[in-house]
């Protein structure tokens, strides 16, 4: 009886909001709102009525409080909260009937009451979303693709294209079959995208992005939402609340996410001419790198689709090839978190990055250290130390595979310090950093056995389970779910580097160490770590003063 909600009319980008203090669920207020727009000429009549109201007001007018009838006028779209459970919006600007900020029906072809109540149901991420069973004539309409002028595709048409539907494996000259490491990267990205989609505010932004007429109409909120999802895979794969700090991006038309990879946020990539225009823009930006020959990659991204272009430059020529527009975002009614676009970007982000170690030190804050600057134990900023490591020195007493074993058995803070010892150590540390690290756990493989509750309610769309190691100790880590039923596991979490304003997407992470492994971890004393680090020091020329390593 106390279910509260809003009836909203949008016209000329203004919102007339009426509060309803009870019975706001679909069977009552939803049907009543739908009925107000069913009668002949209802849309025209509502537009005229609201137009007369707006014509009498100043363009800057906005009422902060409800009037005597519980109505207010706002430039800002209302959102659901703990007190407002249902919002029914009649969008007269775009001829759409929205429910809780999600587009549902075409105002020109509304369903009957029985069908309306059937369609107002939950999707696989827990939102009220227009289902695939809604007939196309009744479902809201997406705007037509923007008109693309000839000059916008001139570069695409004038240069030598060696392939327009190239498989990503051919584009990157890698195997069609994913390696175990790539499977881990793909699964983690799928989970993070699923966690974003499970947020009601993010889901509403995603749905609104589908209605954006073209790239020029992308607001900052739209751009940040799209950029955040694409950029996850290009960041150093280190995630830990309070320890890892991924900087917020500044909006730019083109963002170099790596020295050889540029990202462009666009729309309508499923339209061939719009896709070619986006690829043209990316190629133009890459061509501006006049003095640097080599292979470059560009990513056109719209949340719903992505495309990857490879540009090969040498002193005398330039060629390019690209994938088709690949589906990126899963459907809200998906039965699998996998899409070709997620796999493509995860594999693109997995390529060897010569700057990975420096980038990793820039986002790491040693636990217990004050401020945002990361330092070595002697006070040198960690990022600065990463740029000034000692020259590679021969290590005759230990073969490279044992040095690699040392790197694989270090805690993440010690691994970053280890990389400051020499360039060879830095290379080994970079190799280890290509694995994703969640709360200090290095994700090794996708776990073969998963908890049964992952399969309940489509949780597997936003939860993943990994076999991991931390300082050589094996464990099972569940990303996206706590460990209440896993016995004596620790409960930790990460913040997804998602930059939509006022949104923090915190994800619970649980870790379970097997009893025998836990005993081994306890036995790894500071003395053993000291012996291991002293063995490392012995291999280096005494003329070089090495930074003191933690625990030594």
Short mmCIF file of C-alpha atoms in Angstrom, two decimals:
data_model
loop_
_atom_site.label_atom_id
_atom_site.label_comp_id
_atom_site.label_asym_id
_atom_site.label_seq_id
_atom_site.Cartn_x
_atom_site.Cartn_y
_atom_site.Cartn_z
CA UNK A 1 0.00 0.00 0.00
CA UNK A 2 2.89 2.40 0.70
CA UNK A 3 4.74 1.82 -2.58
CA UNK A 4 5.85 5.26 -3.76
CA UNK A 5 6.67 6.42 -7.25
CA UNK A 6 6.65 9.15 -9.91
CA UNK A 7 4.72 9.88 -13.07
CA UNK A 8 7.03 11.84 -15.37
CA UNK A 9 6.42 13.69 -18.62
CA UNK A 10 9.47 14.73 -20.64
CA UNK A 11 9.16 17.47 -23.24
CA UNK A 12 11.78 19.84 -24.69
CA UNK A 13 14.36 18.25 -22.35
CA UNK A 14 12.37 19.25 -19.27
CA UNK A 15 10.75 16.86 -16.81
CA UNK A 16 7.34 17.41 -15.22
CA UNK A 17 7.42 15.14 -12.17
CA UNK A 18 4.37 14.13 -10.14
CA UNK A 19 4.79 12.26 -6.87
CA UNK A 20 2.56 9.30 -6.01
CA UNK A 21 2.62 8.17 -2.40
CA UNK A 22 1.06 4.70 -2.63
CA UNK A 23 0.17 1.81 -5.00
CA UNK A 24 2.88 2.74 -7.53
CA UNK A 25 3.48 -0.82 -8.70
CA UNK A 26 2.75 -1.66 -12.37
CA UNK A 27 -0.69 -3.19 -11.79
CA UNK A 28 -2.02 0.16 -10.53
CA UNK A 29 0.03 3.28 -11.29
CA UNK A 30 1.76 1.69 -14.29
CA UNK A 31 -1.51 0.81 -15.99
CA UNK A 32 -3.04 4.19 -15.08
CA UNK A 33 -0.07 6.03 -16.63
CA UNK A 34 -0.23 3.90 -19.76
CA UNK A 35 -3.96 4.63 -20.10
CA UNK A 36 -3.35 8.39 -20.10
CA UNK A 37 -1.52 8.15 -23.42
CA UNK A 38 -3.71 5.58 -25.19
CA UNK A 39 -6.60 7.71 -26.37
CA UNK A 40 -6.61 9.30 -29.88
CA UNK A 41 -4.42 12.38 -30.27
CA UNK A 42 -3.09 11.88 -26.71
CA UNK A 43 0.53 12.57 -27.74
CA UNK A 44 -0.37 15.76 -29.58
CA UNK A 45 -2.57 16.92 -26.73
CA UNK A 46 0.13 16.27 -24.10
CA UNK A 47 2.75 18.12 -26.14
CA UNK A 48 0.46 21.13 -26.55
CA UNK A 49 -0.39 21.13 -22.84
CA UNK A 50 3.25 20.95 -21.72
CA UNK A 51 4.33 23.42 -24.40
CA UNK A 52 1.92 26.01 -23.03
CA UNK A 53 3.33 25.50 -19.54
CA UNK A 54 6.94 25.81 -20.69
CA UNK A 55 6.23 28.86 -22.87
CA UNK A 56 5.08 30.76 -19.79
CA UNK A 57 8.27 30.00 -17.89
CA UNK A 58 11.79 31.33 -18.14
CA UNK A 59 14.26 28.96 -19.82
CA UNK A 60 16.19 28.71 -16.57
CA UNK A 61 13.14 27.92 -14.44
CA UNK A 62 13.31 24.85 -12.24
CA UNK A 63 11.17 24.14 -9.17
CA UNK A 64 13.07 22.42 -6.38
CA UNK A 65 10.00 21.52 -4.33
CA UNK A 66 6.65 19.97 -5.14
CA UNK A 67 3.69 22.31 -5.50
CA UNK A 68 0.35 21.76 -3.74
CA UNK A 69 -0.43 18.96 -6.16
CA UNK A 70 2.88 17.13 -5.68
CA UNK A 71 4.27 18.32 -9.05
CA UNK A 72 7.62 19.89 -9.85
CA UNK A 73 9.51 20.87 -13.02
CA UNK A 74 13.15 19.87 -13.41
CA UNK A 75 15.97 19.81 -15.94
CA UNK A 76 17.17 16.60 -14.32
CA UNK A 77 15.66 13.19 -14.83
CA UNK A 78 14.46 11.63 -11.55
CA UNK A 79 15.99 8.34 -10.45
CA UNK A 80 14.90 5.47 -8.26
CA UNK A 81 16.08 5.37 -4.66
CA UNK A 82 15.10 3.75 -1.37
CA UNK A 83 11.91 5.81 -1.27
CA UNK A 84 10.91 5.85 -4.96
CA UNK A 85 10.41 2.29 -6.20
CA UNK A 86 8.65 2.91 -9.54
CA UNK A 87 8.99 5.67 -12.14
CA UNK A 88 6.81 5.78 -15.28
CA UNK A 89 8.04 8.29 -17.85
CA UNK A 90 6.18 9.44 -20.96
CA UNK A 91 8.98 10.75 -23.17
CA UNK A 92 7.36 13.10 -25.69
CA UNK A 93 10.74 14.08 -27.17
CA UNK A 94 11.53 10.56 -28.36
CA UNK A 95 8.07 8.90 -28.29
CA UNK A 96 9.13 6.35 -25.66
CA UNK A 97 7.45 4.96 -22.55
CA UNK A 98 10.13 4.35 -19.89
CA UNK A 99 9.94 2.36 -16.67
CA UNK A 100 12.54 3.09 -13.96
CA UNK A 101 14.71 4.91 -16.50
CA UNK A 102 14.68 1.98 -18.95
CA UNK A 103 13.06 2.45 -22.40
CA UNK A 104 10.21 0.04 -23.10
CA UNK A 105 7.48 0.94 -25.57
CA UNK A 106 6.80 3.11 -28.60
CA UNK A 107 4.14 5.65 -27.64
CA UNK A 108 2.59 5.20 -31.07
CA UNK A 109 2.00 1.46 -30.51
CA UNK A 110 1.42 0.61 -26.86
CA UNK A 111 0.61 -2.92 -25.64
CA UNK A 112 -2.67 -3.79 -24.00
CA UNK A 113 -2.86 -4.08 -20.22
CA UNK A 114 -2.25 -7.84 -20.05
CA UNK A 115 0.80 -7.66 -22.35
CA UNK A 116 2.11 -4.61 -20.47
CA UNK A 117 2.09 -6.48 -17.16
CA UNK A 118 3.69 -9.50 -18.81
CA UNK A 119 6.55 -7.43 -20.23
CA UNK A 120 7.31 -5.65 -16.94
CA UNK A 121 9.55 -8.43 -15.66
CA UNK A 122 13.10 -8.92 -14.44
CA UNK A 123 16.06 -9.57 -16.71
CA UNK A 124 19.04 -11.78 -15.92
CA UNK A 125 20.85 -8.97 -14.10
CA UNK A 126 17.96 -8.11 -11.79
CA UNK A 127 16.55 -5.09 -13.64
CA UNK A 128 13.12 -4.38 -15.06
CA UNK A 129 13.94 -4.36 -18.77
CA UNK A 130 11.96 -4.65 -21.98
CA UNK A 131 12.17 -8.38 -22.87
CA UNK A 132 12.97 -9.89 -26.28
CA UNK A 133 9.40 -11.23 -26.42
CA UNK A 134 8.04 -7.70 -26.90
CA UNK A 135 6.96 -7.35 -30.56
CA UNK A 136 9.18 -4.99 -32.62
CA UNK A 137 6.26 -2.72 -33.48
CA UNK A 138 5.55 -2.11 -29.78
CA UNK A 139 9.17 -1.80 -28.66
CA UNK A 140 10.84 1.63 -28.54
CA UNK A 141 12.72 2.70 -31.67
CA UNK A 142 16.40 3.47 -31.90
CA UNK A 143 17.32 6.69 -33.79
CA UNK A 144 18.53 6.26 -37.35
CA UNK A 145 22.33 6.31 -37.81
CA UNK A 146 23.80 9.79 -38.30
CA UNK A 147 24.52 11.00 -41.82
CA UNK A 148 28.20 10.45 -42.65
CA UNK A 149 29.71 12.94 -45.10
CA UNK A 150 32.17 11.76 -47.74
CA UNK A 151 35.10 13.60 -46.16
CA UNK A 152 34.60 11.57 -42.96
CA UNK A 153 35.49 8.34 -44.79
CA UNK A 154 38.07 9.82 -47.16
CA UNK A 155 41.07 8.33 -45.35
CA UNK A 156 39.47 4.89 -45.18
CA UNK A 157 38.78 4.95 -48.90
CA UNK A 158 42.09 6.44 -50.04
CA UNK A 159 44.60 4.18 -48.27
CA UNK A 160 45.49 0.56 -48.96
CA UNK A 161 43.24 -1.79 -47.01
CA UNK A 162 44.44 -5.39 -46.79
CA UNK A 163 41.32 -6.80 -45.11
CA UNK A 164 37.93 -5.61 -43.84
CA UNK A 165 36.71 -8.69 -41.95
CA UNK A 166 39.98 -9.93 -40.48
CA UNK A 167 39.90 -12.27 -37.50
CA UNK A 168 41.57 -10.79 -34.45
CA UNK A 169 44.01 -13.71 -34.29
CA UNK A 170 45.19 -12.83 -37.81
CA UNK A 171 45.31 -9.15 -36.94
CA UNK A 172 47.56 -9.88 -33.95
CA UNK A 173 49.39 -12.83 -35.60
CA UNK A 174 48.47 -15.15 -32.73
CA UNK A 175 46.77 -18.53 -32.40
CA UNK A 176 43.02 -18.89 -32.83
CA UNK A 177 43.02 -20.91 -29.61
CA UNK A 178 43.17 -18.91 -26.39
CA UNK A 179 45.99 -19.74 -23.99
CA UNK A 180 45.14 -20.43 -20.32
CA UNK A 181 46.44 -16.94 -19.45
CA UNK A 182 44.15 -15.36 -22.04
CA UNK A 183 41.20 -17.35 -20.72
CA UNK A 184 41.83 -15.78 -17.32
CA UNK A 185 41.96 -12.26 -18.79
CA UNK A 186 38.76 -12.85 -20.74
CA UNK A 187 36.89 -14.29 -17.76
CA UNK A 188 37.93 -11.42 -15.49
CA UNK A 189 36.81 -8.81 -18.05
CA UNK A 190 33.49 -10.63 -18.50
CA UNK A 191 32.98 -10.53 -14.74
CA UNK A 192 33.76 -6.83 -14.45
CA UNK A 193 31.43 -5.97 -17.35
CA UNK A 194 28.75 -8.13 -15.69
CA UNK A 195 29.22 -6.27 -12.40
CA UNK A 196 28.76 -2.96 -14.23
CA UNK A 197 25.59 -4.21 -15.94
CA UNK A 198 24.18 -5.34 -12.58
CA UNK A 199 24.17 -1.76 -11.27
CA UNK A 200 20.74 -0.13 -11.87
CA UNK A 201 22.21 3.34 -12.50
CA UNK A 202 24.75 1.96 -14.97
CA UNK A 203 22.08 -0.16 -16.68
CA UNK A 204 19.98 2.98 -17.21
CA UNK A 205 22.96 4.80 -18.75
CA UNK A 206 23.62 1.83 -21.05
CA UNK A 207 20.03 1.85 -22.26
CA UNK A 208 20.17 5.60 -22.87
CA UNK A 209 23.39 5.18 -24.85
CA UNK A 210 21.43 3.09 -27.33
CA UNK A 211 19.29 6.18 -27.99
CA UNK A 212 22.14 8.64 -28.61
CA UNK A 213 21.84 10.00 -32.19
CA UNK A 214 25.60 10.09 -32.87
CA UNK A 215 29.11 10.65 -31.44
CA UNK A 216 28.64 14.42 -31.22
CA UNK A 217 25.77 13.90 -28.77
CA UNK A 218 27.79 11.87 -26.27
CA UNK A 219 27.59 13.67 -22.93
CA UNK A 220 30.39 13.39 -20.37
CA UNK A 221 28.40 10.76 -18.48
CA UNK A 222 27.92 8.68 -21.62
CA UNK A 223 31.58 9.02 -22.61
CA UNK A 224 32.86 8.09 -19.15
CA UNK A 225 30.61 5.04 -19.00
CA UNK A 226 31.78 3.75 -22.38
CA UNK A 227 35.43 4.64 -21.81
CA UNK A 228 35.51 2.92 -18.42
CA UNK A 229 34.27 -0.37 -19.85
CA UNK A 230 36.73 -0.33 -22.74
CA UNK A 231 39.69 0.82 -20.66
CA UNK A 232 39.52 -1.94 -18.02
CA UNK A 233 41.46 -4.37 -20.19
CA UNK A 234 44.25 -1.89 -21.02
CA UNK A 235 45.02 -1.01 -17.40
CA UNK A 236 47.68 -2.91 -15.45
CA UNK A 237 45.67 -5.89 -14.22
CA UNK A 238 46.02 -5.07 -10.53
CA UNK A 239 42.87 -4.51 -8.48
CA UNK A 240 42.67 -4.07 -4.71
CA UNK A 241 40.58 -1.56 -2.74
CA UNK A 242 42.79 0.86 -0.83
CA UNK A 243 46.02 -0.39 -2.40
CA UNK A 244 45.63 0.04 -6.16
CA UNK A 245 44.53 3.44 -7.48
CA UNK A 246 43.68 3.68 -11.17
CA UNK A 247 43.52 7.39 -12.09
CA UNK A 248 40.31 8.88 -13.42
CA UNK A 249 40.55 9.77 -17.14
CA UNK A 250 40.21 13.21 -18.66
CA UNK A 251 37.84 13.29 -21.59
CA UNK A 252 39.57 13.43 -24.95
CA UNK A 253 38.34 12.54 -28.40
CA UNK A 254 41.18 10.02 -28.74
CA UNK A 255 42.90 8.35 -25.80
CA UNK A 256 46.23 6.53 -26.11
CA UNK A 257 45.67 3.66 -23.70
CA UNK A 258 49.13 2.35 -24.65
CA UNK A 259 51.89 3.84 -26.76
CA UNK A 260 50.75 1.76 -29.72
CA UNK A 261 46.99 1.66 -29.05
CA UNK A 262 44.44 4.47 -29.34
CA UNK A 263 40.80 4.34 -28.24
CA UNK A 264 37.88 6.26 -29.77
CA UNK A 265 34.35 6.29 -28.28
CA UNK A 266 31.68 6.32 -30.97
CA UNK A 267 28.13 5.14 -31.76
CA UNK A 268 26.33 3.05 -34.41
CA UNK A 269 29.29 0.83 -35.20
CA UNK A 270 26.84 -1.76 -36.51
CA UNK A 271 26.27 0.61 -39.43
CA UNK A 272 28.94 0.15 -42.12
CA UNK A 273 29.36 3.82 -43.01
CA UNK A 274 29.52 4.91 -39.37
CA UNK A 275 32.07 2.15 -38.70
CA UNK A 276 34.23 3.30 -41.62
CA UNK A 277 34.05 6.90 -40.42
CA UNK A 278 35.24 5.87 -36.94
CA UNK A 279 38.08 3.82 -38.41
CA UNK A 280 39.04 6.78 -40.60
CA UNK A 281 39.35 8.98 -37.53
CA UNK A 282 41.53 6.41 -35.79
CA UNK A 283 43.79 6.01 -38.84
CA UNK A 284 44.19 9.79 -39.10
CA UNK A 285 45.33 9.98 -35.47
CA UNK A 286 47.81 7.17 -36.02
CA UNK A 287 49.14 8.88 -39.14
CA UNK A 288 50.00 11.88 -36.98
CA UNK A 289 52.72 9.74 -35.37
CA UNK A 290 54.95 10.81 -38.25
CA UNK A 291 58.37 9.81 -36.97
CA UNK A 292 57.48 6.44 -35.52
CA UNK A 293 57.24 3.48 -37.87
CA UNK A 294 55.75 0.19 -36.71
CA UNK A 295 52.42 -1.45 -35.97
CA UNK A 296 49.64 0.52 -34.32
CA UNK A 297 46.18 -0.47 -33.18
CA UNK A 298 43.01 1.57 -32.95
CA UNK A 299 39.82 0.59 -31.12
CA UNK A 300 36.43 2.03 -32.06
CA UNK A 301 34.07 1.41 -29.15
CA UNK A 302 30.38 2.04 -28.52
CA UNK A 303 29.69 -0.33 -25.56
CA UNK A 304 27.42 -2.38 -27.78
CA UNK A 305 30.09 -3.06 -30.40
CA UNK A 306 33.81 -2.63 -30.92
CA UNK A 307 36.14 -2.87 -33.89
CA UNK A 308 39.94 -3.14 -34.00
CA UNK A 309 42.06 -1.66 -36.78
CA UNK A 310 45.75 -2.44 -37.32
CA UNK A 311 47.87 0.16 -39.08
CA UNK A 312 51.28 -0.85 -40.42
CA UNK A 313 53.61 2.08 -41.03
CA UNK A 314 57.06 2.18 -42.53
CA UNK A 315 59.16 4.91 -44.10
CA UNK A 316 57.47 4.69 -47.49
CA UNK A 317 53.99 3.21 -47.11
CA UNK A 318 51.05 2.64 -44.83
CA UNK A 319 48.44 -0.14 -44.93
CA UNK A 320 45.60 -1.08 -42.65
CA UNK A 321 43.22 -3.93 -41.91
CA UNK A 322 40.43 -4.34 -39.40
CA UNK A 323 37.85 -6.60 -37.82
CA UNK A 324 34.13 -6.31 -38.37
CA UNK A 325 32.01 -4.64 -35.71
CA UNK A 326 32.07 -7.21 -32.89
CA UNK A 327 29.30 -7.48 -30.34
CA UNK A 328 30.74 -6.31 -27.01
CA UNK A 329 28.02 -5.94 -24.39
CA UNK A 330 25.99 -9.08 -23.61
CA UNK A 331 22.22 -8.84 -23.79
CA UNK A 332 20.48 -8.16 -20.48
CA UNK A 333 18.81 -11.52 -21.17
CA UNK A 334 22.06 -13.32 -22.03
CA UNK A 335 22.72 -16.89 -20.93
CA UNK A 336 26.50 -16.45 -21.22
CA UNK A 337 28.81 -13.56 -20.27
CA UNK A 338 30.96 -14.19 -23.36
CA UNK A 339 30.90 -11.99 -26.45
CA UNK A 340 33.33 -11.70 -29.39
CA UNK A 341 34.09 -8.09 -28.44
CA UNK A 342 35.02 -8.85 -24.84
CA UNK A 343 37.31 -11.65 -26.01
CA UNK A 344 38.89 -9.39 -28.64
CA UNK A 345 39.68 -6.53 -26.25
CA UNK A 346 40.97 -8.91 -23.57
CA UNK A 347 43.38 -10.49 -26.05
CA UNK A 348 44.41 -7.08 -27.39
CA UNK A 349 45.17 -5.93 -23.84
CA UNK A 350 47.21 -9.07 -23.14
CA UNK A 351 49.92 -8.19 -25.66
CA UNK A 352 53.36 -7.53 -24.19
CA UNK A 353 53.61 -3.95 -22.95
CA UNK A 354 57.19 -2.60 -22.54
CA UNK A 355 55.87 0.03 -20.10
CA UNK A 356 53.86 -2.36 -17.94
CA UNK A 357 56.22 -2.33 -14.98
CA UNK A 358 56.38 1.46 -14.79
CA UNK A 359 52.61 1.74 -15.16
CA UNK A 360 52.14 -0.81 -12.38
CA UNK A 361 54.37 1.08 -9.96
CA UNK A 362 52.44 4.30 -10.68
CA UNK A 363 49.14 2.88 -9.41
CA UNK A 364 50.43 0.98 -6.38
CA UNK A 365 50.30 2.38 -2.85
CA UNK A 366 52.20 0.35 -0.29
CA UNK A 367 49.81 -0.55 2.58
CA UNK A 368 50.44 1.69 5.55
CA UNK A 369 52.21 4.41 3.54
CA UNK A 370 50.84 7.92 3.84
CA UNK A 371 49.71 9.96 0.84
CA UNK A 372 49.30 8.85 -2.72
CA UNK A 373 52.97 8.64 -3.71
CA UNK A 374 54.47 5.15 -3.77
CA UNK A 375 58.05 4.84 -2.42
CA UNK A 376 60.77 2.26 -2.01
CA UNK A 377 62.01 1.69 1.51
CA UNK A 378 64.85 4.20 1.04
CA UNK A 379 62.35 6.97 0.18
CA UNK A 380 62.78 6.94 -3.60
CA UNK A 381 59.48 7.26 -5.47
CA UNK A 382 58.69 3.81 -6.82
CA UNK A 383 57.84 5.01 -10.33
CA UNK A 384 61.10 6.95 -10.50
CA UNK A 385 63.03 3.90 -9.37
CA UNK A 386 61.34 1.89 -12.11
CA UNK A 387 62.83 4.21 -14.71
CA UNK A 388 66.32 4.02 -13.24
CA UNK A 389 66.97 0.36 -12.63
CA UNK A 390 70.51 -0.95 -12.78
CA UNK A 391 71.86 -2.39 -16.04
CA UNK A 392 71.36 -6.09 -16.61
CA UNK A 393 74.05 -8.03 -14.79
CA UNK A 394 74.97 -11.64 -15.45
CA UNK A 395 73.75 -14.16 -12.89
CA UNK A 396 76.03 -17.20 -13.28
CA UNK A 397 75.05 -18.86 -9.99
CA UNK A 398 71.31 -19.14 -10.71
CA UNK A 399 69.79 -20.02 -14.08
CA UNK A 400 66.99 -17.76 -15.45
CA UNK A 401 64.24 -20.27 -14.61
CA UNK A 402 65.13 -20.06 -10.91
CA UNK A 403 65.07 -16.27 -11.03
CA UNK A 404 61.64 -16.62 -12.59
CA UNK A 405 60.62 -18.89 -9.75
CA UNK A 406 61.74 -16.23 -7.28
CA UNK A 407 59.55 -13.65 -9.04
CA UNK A 408 56.53 -15.98 -9.11
CA UNK A 409 56.81 -16.58 -5.35
CA UNK A 410 56.89 -12.95 -4.25
CA UNK A 411 54.04 -10.96 -2.77
CA UNK A 412 52.97 -8.13 -5.08
CA UNK A 413 54.72 -5.32 -3.12
CA UNK A 414 57.94 -7.36 -3.07
CA UNK A 415 57.56 -8.13 -6.77
CA UNK A 416 57.53 -4.42 -7.59
CA UNK A 417 60.63 -3.88 -5.44
CA UNK A 418 62.26 -6.91 -7.07
CA UNK A 419 61.76 -5.21 -10.46
CA UNK A 420 63.91 -2.30 -9.30
CA UNK A 421 66.99 -4.48 -8.82
CA UNK A 422 68.03 -4.68 -12.46
CA UNK A 423 66.61 -4.69 -15.95
CA UNK A 424 66.58 -8.47 -16.03
CA UNK A 425 64.59 -8.49 -12.78
CA UNK A 426 62.30 -5.88 -14.25
CA UNK A 427 61.63 -8.13 -17.25
CA UNK A 428 60.79 -11.02 -14.94
CA UNK A 429 58.51 -8.80 -12.85
CA UNK A 430 56.76 -7.59 -16.01
CA UNK A 431 56.16 -11.19 -17.03
CA UNK A 432 54.46 -11.89 -13.70
CA UNK A 433 52.45 -8.65 -13.92
CA UNK A 434 50.82 -9.82 -17.15
CA UNK A 435 48.78 -12.13 -14.93
CA UNK A 436 45.82 -10.34 -13.32
CA UNK A 437 46.26 -9.70 -9.60
CA UNK A 438 43.18 -9.48 -7.38
CA UNK A 439 43.87 -8.36 -3.80
CA UNK A 440 47.42 -9.68 -4.09
CA UNK A 441 46.37 -13.05 -5.54
CA UNK A 442 47.81 -13.89 -8.96
CA UNK A 443 45.08 -15.43 -11.10
CA UNK A 444 46.57 -18.54 -12.73
CA UNK A 445 43.67 -20.44 -14.32
CA UNK A 446 39.90 -20.58 -14.31
CA UNK A 447 38.90 -22.91 -11.49
CA UNK A 448 37.64 -26.32 -12.59
CA UNK A 449 35.29 -26.62 -9.63
CA UNK A 450 32.93 -23.73 -8.90
CA UNK A 451 30.49 -23.25 -6.02
CA UNK A 452 26.96 -24.31 -6.92
CA UNK A 453 25.49 -20.97 -5.84
CA UNK A 454 27.26 -19.34 -8.78
CA UNK A 455 24.62 -20.98 -10.98
CA UNK A 456 21.69 -19.55 -9.01
CA UNK A 457 19.83 -16.65 -10.58
CA UNK A 458 22.32 -16.15 -13.41
CA UNK A 459 25.05 -15.11 -10.95
CA UNK A 460 27.61 -16.69 -13.28
CA UNK A 461 27.05 -13.69 -15.59
CA UNK A 462 28.84 -11.48 -13.06
CA UNK A 463 30.81 -13.89 -10.84
CA UNK A 464 33.92 -15.91 -11.69
CA UNK A 465 36.10 -18.41 -9.87
CA UNK A 466 39.88 -18.69 -10.30
CA UNK A 467 42.73 -20.87 -9.16
CA UNK A 468 45.35 -18.47 -7.84
CA UNK A 469 48.65 -18.14 -6.04
CA UNK A 470 50.00 -15.61 -3.59
CA UNK A 471 53.69 -15.87 -2.77
CA UNK A 472 53.59 -19.37 -4.22
CA UNK A 473 50.67 -20.50 -2.03
CA UNK A 474 47.69 -21.86 -4.02
CA UNK A 475 44.18 -20.65 -3.26
CA UNK A 476 40.76 -20.38 -4.86
CA UNK A 477 39.44 -16.86 -5.38
CA UNK A 478 35.83 -15.98 -6.12
CA UNK A 479 35.37 -12.55 -7.74
CA UNK A 480 31.91 -11.06 -7.30
CA UNK A 481 30.71 -13.05 -4.29
CA UNK A 482 31.56 -13.37 -0.61
CA UNK A 483 32.73 -16.48 1.18
CA UNK A 484 30.08 -16.96 3.86
CA UNK A 485 29.57 -20.61 2.96
CA UNK A 486 33.18 -21.38 2.19
CA UNK A 487 34.26 -21.84 5.76
CA UNK A 488 37.21 -19.87 7.17
CA UNK A 489 37.99 -17.82 4.05
CA UNK A 490 38.89 -14.15 4.17
CA UNK A 491 36.48 -11.58 2.74
CA UNK A 492 38.06 -8.82 0.72
CA UNK A 493 37.06 -6.65 -2.22
CA UNK A 494 38.03 -4.52 -5.18
CA UNK A 495 36.75 -1.32 -6.75
CA UNK A 496 36.25 -1.59 -10.50
CA UNK A 497 37.93 1.43 -12.19
CA UNK A 498 34.58 2.74 -13.39
CA UNK A 499 34.37 6.50 -13.77
CA UNK A 500 30.65 7.25 -14.06
CA UNK A 501 30.08 10.22 -11.70
CA UNK A 502 29.19 9.38 -8.11
CA UNK A 503 29.41 5.66 -8.82
CA UNK A 504 31.74 3.23 -7.09
CA UNK A 505 31.37 -0.35 -8.19
CA UNK A 506 32.68 -2.36 -5.28
CA UNK A 507 33.00 -6.09 -5.84
CA UNK A 508 33.31 -8.62 -3.06
CA UNK A 509 36.16 -11.06 -3.39
CA UNK A 510 36.61 -14.21 -1.32
CA UNK A 511 39.69 -16.38 -1.01
CA UNK A 512 39.93 -19.92 0.30
CA UNK A 513 43.31 -21.46 1.04
CA UNK A 514 43.36 -25.24 1.45
CA UNK A 515 44.43 -26.40 4.95
CA UNK A 516 47.72 -27.89 3.76
CA UNK A 517 48.47 -24.75 1.75
CA UNK A 518 47.57 -22.57 4.71
CA UNK A 519 50.06 -24.46 6.86
CA UNK A 520 52.71 -23.94 4.17
CA UNK A 521 51.92 -20.23 4.04
CA UNK A 522 52.31 -19.96 7.79
CA UNK A 523 55.64 -21.74 7.57
CA UNK A 524 56.98 -19.20 5.07
CA UNK A 525 58.73 -17.17 7.75
CA UNK A 526 60.55 -13.92 7.43
CA UNK A 527 63.81 -15.85 7.78
CA UNK A 528 63.04 -17.86 4.63
CA UNK A 529 62.20 -14.69 2.77
CA UNK A 530 65.46 -13.16 3.97
CA UNK A 531 67.40 -16.18 2.67
CA UNK A 532 65.64 -15.93 -0.66
CA UNK A 533 66.37 -12.22 -0.99
CA UNK A 534 69.99 -12.63 0.09
CA UNK A 535 70.41 -15.29 -2.59
CA UNK A 536 69.15 -12.73 -5.05
CA UNK A 537 71.66 -10.12 -3.87
CA UNK A 538 74.58 -12.51 -4.15
CA UNK A 539 74.04 -12.73 -7.89
CA UNK A 540 74.76 -9.03 -8.47
CA UNK A 541 77.96 -7.11 -8.78
CA UNK A 542 78.89 -5.62 -5.40
CA UNK A 543 79.64 -2.31 -7.10
CA UNK A 544 75.90 -1.69 -7.46
CA UNK A 545 74.05 -0.65 -4.34
CA UNK A 546 70.66 -2.38 -4.41
CA UNK A 547 67.50 -1.06 -2.77
CA UNK A 548 66.58 -2.76 0.47
CA UNK A 549 63.82 -5.29 -0.06
CA UNK A 550 60.87 -5.58 2.32
CA UNK A 551 61.27 -8.22 5.01
CA UNK A 552 65.06 -8.38 4.67
#
